[in-house]
Coordinates of N, CA and C and ligand atoms in Angstrom, one line a residue:
M1 N 36.7 49.6 136.5 CA 38.0 49.3 135.9 C 38.5 50.4 135.0
V2 N 39.7 50.9 135.3 CA 40.3 52.0 134.5 C 40.6 51.5 133.1
A3 N 40.5 52.5 132.1 CA 41.0 52.2 130.8 C 42.5 52.3 130.8
I4 N 43.2 51.5 130.1 CA 44.7 51.5 130.1 C 45.2 52.4 129.0
N5 N 45.8 53.5 129.4 CA 46.4 54.4 128.4 C 47.9 54.1 128.4
K6 N 48.4 53.3 127.5 CA 49.7 52.8 127.5 C 50.8 53.9 127.3
L7 N 50.4 54.9 126.5 CA 51.4 56.0 126.3 C 51.5 56.8 127.6
E8 N 50.4 57.0 128.3 CA 50.5 57.8 129.6 C 51.4 57.0 130.6
L9 N 51.2 55.7 130.6 CA 52.0 54.9 131.5 C 53.5 54.9 131.2
V10 N 53.7 54.8 129.9 CA 55.1 54.8 129.4 C 55.7 56.2 129.8
R11 N 55.0 57.2 129.6 CA 55.5 58.6 130.0 C 55.8 58.7 131.5
A12 N 54.9 58.1 132.3 CA 55.2 58.1 133.8 C 56.4 57.3 134.1
A13 N 56.7 56.2 133.4 CA 57.9 55.4 133.6 C 59.1 56.2 133.1
A14 N 59.0 56.9 132.0 CA 60.1 57.7 131.5 C 60.4 58.8 132.5
R15 N 59.4 59.4 133.1 CA 59.6 60.5 134.2 C 60.3 59.9 135.4
A16 N 59.9 58.7 135.8 CA 60.5 58.0 136.9 C 62.0 57.7 136.6
R17 N 62.2 57.3 135.4 CA 63.6 57.0 135.0 C 64.6 58.1 135.2
E18 N 64.1 59.3 135.2 CA 65.0 60.4 135.4 C 65.5 60.4 136.8
R19 N 64.9 59.7 137.7 CA 65.3 59.7 139.1 C 66.1 58.4 139.4
A20 N 66.5 57.7 138.4 CA 67.3 56.5 138.6 C 68.6 56.8 139.3
V21 N 69.1 55.9 140.1 CA 70.4 56.1 140.7 C 71.3 55.0 140.2
A22 N 71.9 55.3 139.1 CA 72.7 54.2 138.3 C 74.1 54.7 138.0
P23 N 74.9 55.1 139.0 CA 76.2 55.6 138.8 C 77.2 54.6 138.2
Y24 N 76.9 53.3 138.4 CA 77.9 52.3 138.0 C 77.6 51.8 136.6
S25 N 76.4 51.4 136.3 CA 76.0 50.9 134.9 C 75.7 52.1 134.0
K26 N 75.2 53.2 134.6 CA 74.7 54.3 133.8 C 73.4 53.9 133.0
F27 N 72.9 52.8 133.3 CA 71.7 52.3 132.6 C 70.5 52.6 133.5
K28 N 69.8 53.7 133.1 CA 68.7 54.2 133.9 C 67.4 53.5 133.4
V29 N 66.6 53.0 134.4 CA 65.4 52.3 134.0 C 64.3 53.0 134.9
G30 N 63.1 53.1 134.3 CA 61.9 53.6 135.0 C 60.8 52.6 134.9
A31 N 60.0 52.5 135.9 CA 58.8 51.6 135.8 C 57.6 52.3 136.4
A32 N 56.4 52.0 135.9 CA 55.2 52.6 136.4 C 54.1 51.6 136.4
L33 N 53.5 51.4 137.5 CA 52.4 50.5 137.7 C 51.0 51.2 137.6
L34 N 50.0 50.6 137.1 CA 48.7 51.2 137.0 C 47.8 50.3 137.8
T35 N 47.0 50.8 138.7 CA 46.1 50.0 139.5 C 44.7 50.0 138.8
K36 N 43.9 49.1 139.2 CA 42.5 49.0 138.7 C 41.7 50.3 138.9
T37 N 42.1 51.0 139.9 CA 41.4 52.3 140.2 C 42.0 53.5 139.6
G38 N 43.0 53.3 138.7 CA 43.6 54.4 138.0 C 44.8 55.1 138.6
E39 N 45.3 54.5 139.7 CA 46.5 55.1 140.3 C 47.7 54.7 139.6
I40 N 48.7 55.6 139.5 CA 50.0 55.2 138.9 C 51.1 55.3 140.0
I41 N 51.8 54.3 140.2 CA 52.9 54.3 141.2 C 54.2 53.9 140.4
S42 N 55.2 54.7 140.6 CA 56.4 54.5 139.7 C 57.6 54.3 140.6
G43 N 58.7 53.9 139.9 CA 60.0 53.7 140.6 C 61.1 53.6 139.6
A44 N 62.3 53.7 140.0 CA 63.5 53.6 139.2 C 64.5 52.7 139.8
N45 N 65.5 52.3 139.0 CA 66.5 51.4 139.6 C 67.5 52.2 140.5
V46 N 67.9 51.5 141.5 CA 68.8 52.1 142.5 C 70.0 51.1 142.6
E47 N 71.2 51.6 142.4 CA 72.4 50.7 142.4 C 73.2 51.0 143.7
S48 N 74.0 50.0 144.0 CA 74.9 50.0 145.1 C 76.4 49.7 144.7
A49 N 77.3 50.3 145.5 CA 78.7 50.0 145.2 C 79.0 48.5 145.4
S50 N 78.1 47.9 146.3 CA 78.1 46.4 146.4 C 77.1 45.9 145.4
Y51 N 77.6 45.7 144.1 CA 76.7 45.7 143.0 C 75.5 44.8 143.1
G52 N 75.6 43.7 143.8 CA 74.5 42.7 144.0 C 73.3 43.3 144.7
L53 N 73.5 44.4 145.4 CA 72.4 44.9 146.2 C 71.5 45.8 145.3
T54 N 71.9 46.1 144.1 CA 71.1 46.9 143.2 C 69.7 46.4 143.1
C55 N 68.7 47.3 143.0 CA 67.3 46.9 142.8 C 66.8 47.5 141.5
C56 N 66.2 46.7 140.8 CA 65.6 47.1 139.5 C 64.4 48.0 139.7
A57 N 64.2 48.8 138.6 CA 63.1 49.7 138.6 C 61.7 49.1 138.9
E58 N 61.5 47.9 138.3 CA 60.2 47.2 138.4 C 60.0 46.9 139.9
R59 N 61.0 46.4 140.6 CA 60.8 46.0 142.0 C 60.7 47.2 142.9
V60 N 61.4 48.3 142.6 CA 61.3 49.5 143.4 C 59.8 50.0 143.3
A61 N 59.3 50.0 142.1 CA 57.9 50.4 141.9 C 56.9 49.5 142.6
L62 N 57.2 48.2 142.4 CA 56.3 47.2 143.0 C 56.3 47.3 144.6
F63 N 57.5 47.4 145.1 CA 57.6 47.4 146.6 C 57.0 48.7 147.1
T64 N 57.2 49.8 146.4 CA 56.7 51.1 146.8 C 55.1 51.0 146.8
A65 N 54.6 50.4 145.7 CA 53.1 50.3 145.6 C 52.6 49.4 146.7
L66 N 53.2 48.2 146.8 CA 52.7 47.2 147.8 C 52.7 47.7 149.2
T67 N 53.8 48.4 149.6 CA 53.9 48.9 151.0 C 53.1 50.2 151.2
A68 N 52.5 50.7 150.1 CA 51.6 51.8 150.3 C 50.2 51.2 150.3
G69 N 50.1 49.9 150.3 CA 48.8 49.3 150.3 C 48.1 49.1 149.0
K70 N 48.8 49.4 147.9 CA 48.1 49.3 146.6 C 48.1 47.8 146.1
R71 N 47.0 47.5 145.4 CA 46.9 46.1 144.9 C 46.2 46.2 143.5
N72 N 45.9 45.1 143.0 CA 45.1 45.0 141.7 C 45.8 45.8 140.6
F73 N 47.0 45.4 140.2 CA 47.7 46.1 139.1 C 47.2 45.6 137.8
V74 N 46.9 46.5 136.9 CA 46.4 46.1 135.6 C 47.4 46.3 134.5
A75 N 48.4 47.0 134.8 CA 49.5 47.2 133.8 C 50.8 47.8 134.5
V76 N 51.9 47.5 133.8 CA 53.2 48.1 134.2 C 53.9 48.5 133.0
A77 N 54.5 49.6 133.0 CA 55.4 50.1 131.9 C 56.8 50.1 132.4
V78 N 57.8 49.7 131.5 CA 59.2 49.7 131.8 C 59.9 50.4 130.7
V79 N 60.7 51.4 131.0 CA 61.4 52.2 130.0 C 62.9 52.4 130.3
A80 N 63.7 52.3 129.2 CA 65.1 52.6 129.3 C 65.6 53.0 127.9
R81 N 66.8 53.5 127.8 CA 67.3 53.9 126.5 C 68.0 52.8 125.9
T82 N 67.3 51.9 125.4 CA 67.8 50.7 124.7 C 66.9 50.2 123.6
A83 N 67.4 49.8 122.5 CA 66.6 49.4 121.3 C 65.6 48.4 121.7
G84 N 64.3 48.7 121.4 CA 63.2 47.8 121.6 C 62.7 47.9 123.1
G85 N 63.4 48.6 123.9 CA 63.0 48.7 125.3 C 63.6 47.6 126.2
P86 N 63.6 47.8 127.5 CA 64.2 46.8 128.4 C 63.3 45.7 128.8
M87 N 63.7 44.5 128.6 CA 62.9 43.4 129.1 C 63.2 43.1 130.5
P88 N 62.1 43.0 131.3 CA 62.3 42.7 132.8 C 63.2 41.5 133.0
C89 N 64.0 41.6 134.1 CA 64.9 40.5 134.4 C 64.1 39.4 135.1
G90 N 64.8 38.2 135.2 CA 64.1 37.1 135.8 C 63.5 37.3 137.2
A91 N 64.3 38.0 138.0 CA 63.8 38.3 139.4 C 62.5 39.1 139.4
C92 N 62.5 40.2 138.5 CA 61.3 41.0 138.4 C 60.1 40.3 137.9
R93 N 60.4 39.4 137.0 CA 59.3 38.5 136.4 C 58.7 37.7 137.5
Q94 N 59.5 37.2 138.4 CA 59.0 36.4 139.5 C 58.1 37.3 140.4
L95 N 58.5 38.5 140.7 CA 57.7 39.4 141.6 C 56.5 39.8 140.9
L96 N 56.5 40.0 139.6 CA 55.3 40.4 138.9 C 54.4 39.2 138.8
A97 N 54.9 38.0 138.7 CA 54.0 36.8 138.6 C 53.3 36.7 139.9
E98 N 53.9 37.0 141.0 CA 53.3 36.9 142.4 C 52.3 38.0 142.7
H99 N 52.7 39.2 142.3 CA 52.0 40.4 142.8 C 51.2 41.2 141.7
A100 N 51.5 40.9 140.5 CA 50.8 41.6 139.4 C 50.5 40.6 138.2
P101 N 50.0 39.4 138.6 CA 49.9 38.3 137.6 C 49.1 38.7 136.3
K102 N 48.1 39.6 136.5 CA 47.2 39.9 135.4 C 47.6 41.1 134.6
A103 N 48.7 41.8 135.1 CA 49.1 43.0 134.5 C 49.7 42.9 133.1
K104 N 49.3 43.8 132.2 CA 49.9 43.9 130.9 C 51.3 44.5 131.1
V105 N 52.3 44.0 130.4 CA 53.7 44.6 130.6 C 54.0 45.4 129.3
F106 N 54.1 46.7 129.5 CA 54.5 47.5 128.3 C 56.0 47.8 128.4
V107 N 56.7 47.7 127.3 CA 58.1 48.0 127.3 C 58.4 49.0 126.2
A108 N 59.2 50.0 126.5 CA 59.6 51.0 125.5 C 61.0 51.5 125.6
D109 N 61.5 51.9 124.5 CA 62.8 52.6 124.5 C 62.5 54.1 124.7
S110 N 63.2 54.7 125.7 CA 62.9 56.1 126.0 C 63.2 57.0 124.8
G111 N 64.0 56.5 123.9 CA 64.3 57.3 122.6 C 63.2 57.1 121.6
A112 N 62.2 56.2 121.8 CA 61.1 56.0 120.8 C 59.9 55.6 121.6
P113 N 59.4 56.5 122.5 CA 58.3 56.1 123.4 C 57.0 55.7 122.8
N114 N 56.8 56.0 121.5 CA 55.6 55.6 120.9 C 55.6 54.2 120.4
A115 N 56.8 53.6 120.3 CA 56.9 52.2 119.9 C 56.8 51.3 121.1
I116 N 55.6 50.9 121.5 CA 55.5 50.1 122.8 C 55.1 48.7 122.5
K117 N 56.0 47.8 123.1 CA 55.7 46.4 123.0 C 54.8 46.0 124.2
V118 N 54.0 44.9 124.0 CA 53.2 44.5 125.1 C 53.4 43.0 125.3
F119 N 53.4 42.6 126.6 CA 53.6 41.2 126.9 C 52.6 40.9 128.1
S120 N 52.3 39.6 128.3 CA 51.6 39.2 129.5 C 52.7 38.7 130.5
V121 N 52.4 38.8 131.8 CA 53.3 38.2 132.8 C 53.5 36.7 132.6
R122 N 52.4 36.1 132.2 CA 52.4 34.7 132.0 C 53.4 34.3 130.9
E123 N 53.4 35.1 129.8 CA 54.3 34.7 128.7 C 55.8 35.0 129.1
L124 N 56.0 36.0 130.0 CA 57.3 36.3 130.4 C 57.9 35.3 131.4
L125 N 57.0 34.7 132.2 CA 57.4 33.7 133.2 C 56.3 32.6 133.2
P126 N 56.4 31.7 132.3 CA 55.4 30.6 132.4 C 55.8 29.6 133.5
A127 N 54.9 29.0 134.1 CA 55.1 28.0 135.2 C 55.9 28.7 136.3
A128 N 55.4 29.8 136.8 CA 56.1 30.5 137.8 C 56.1 29.8 139.1
F129 N 57.1 30.0 140.0 CA 57.1 29.4 141.3 C 56.0 30.1 142.2
V130 N 55.2 29.3 142.8 CA 54.2 29.9 143.8 C 54.2 29.0 145.0
L131 N 54.0 29.6 146.2 CA 53.9 28.9 147.4 C 52.4 28.8 147.8
K132 N 51.9 27.6 147.8 CA 50.5 27.4 148.2 C 50.5 26.7 149.6
P133 N 50.1 27.5 150.6 CA 50.1 26.9 152.0 C 49.0 25.8 152.1
Ligands
THU1 N1 67.6 46.9 135.5 C1 66.3 47.3 135.8 O1 66.1 48.3 136.5 N2 65.3 46.5 135.3 C2 65.5 45.4 134.6 O2 64.5 44.7 134.2 C3 66.9 45.0 134.1 C4 68.0 45.8 134.8 C5 68.7 47.8 136.1 C6 69.5 47.1 137.1 C7 70.8 47.9 137.0 O3 70.8 49.0 137.8 C8 70.9 48.3 135.6 O4 69.6 48.1 135.0 C9 71.9 47.5 134.7 O5 71.7 46.1 134.9

């Protein structure tokens, strides 16, 4: 089990944020996932002229990681230039609850990357919807 370096993960999310495609909102978000084996997979938000098609940074990172076969996420960092850092939206909380339920969620303002808040997925989305076949 890898040691979690939250500052390193926040820095990875901040680097990913630079590749955000956010011409409409101008609100750039980066996310970085850490696996149990120490791999970091990152993503950034991608917007569409059909606004509802926009995908958040957390989901881009998660979909990238999952479709590369990565599992067992121990942490995720989310970074944007906003006071206190960006809180994941409800849709991303649902995806995290399903695919990264044990991950620590680090949130930081890219303008103050050393001030890192931490949450559990459980506290962000208590009583999450799950399908049990
Ligand atoms: N956004 C994210 O990437 N993550 C969040 O948790 C909240 C919002 C993006 C979506 C959109 O591109 C922009 O921020 C403004 O809502």
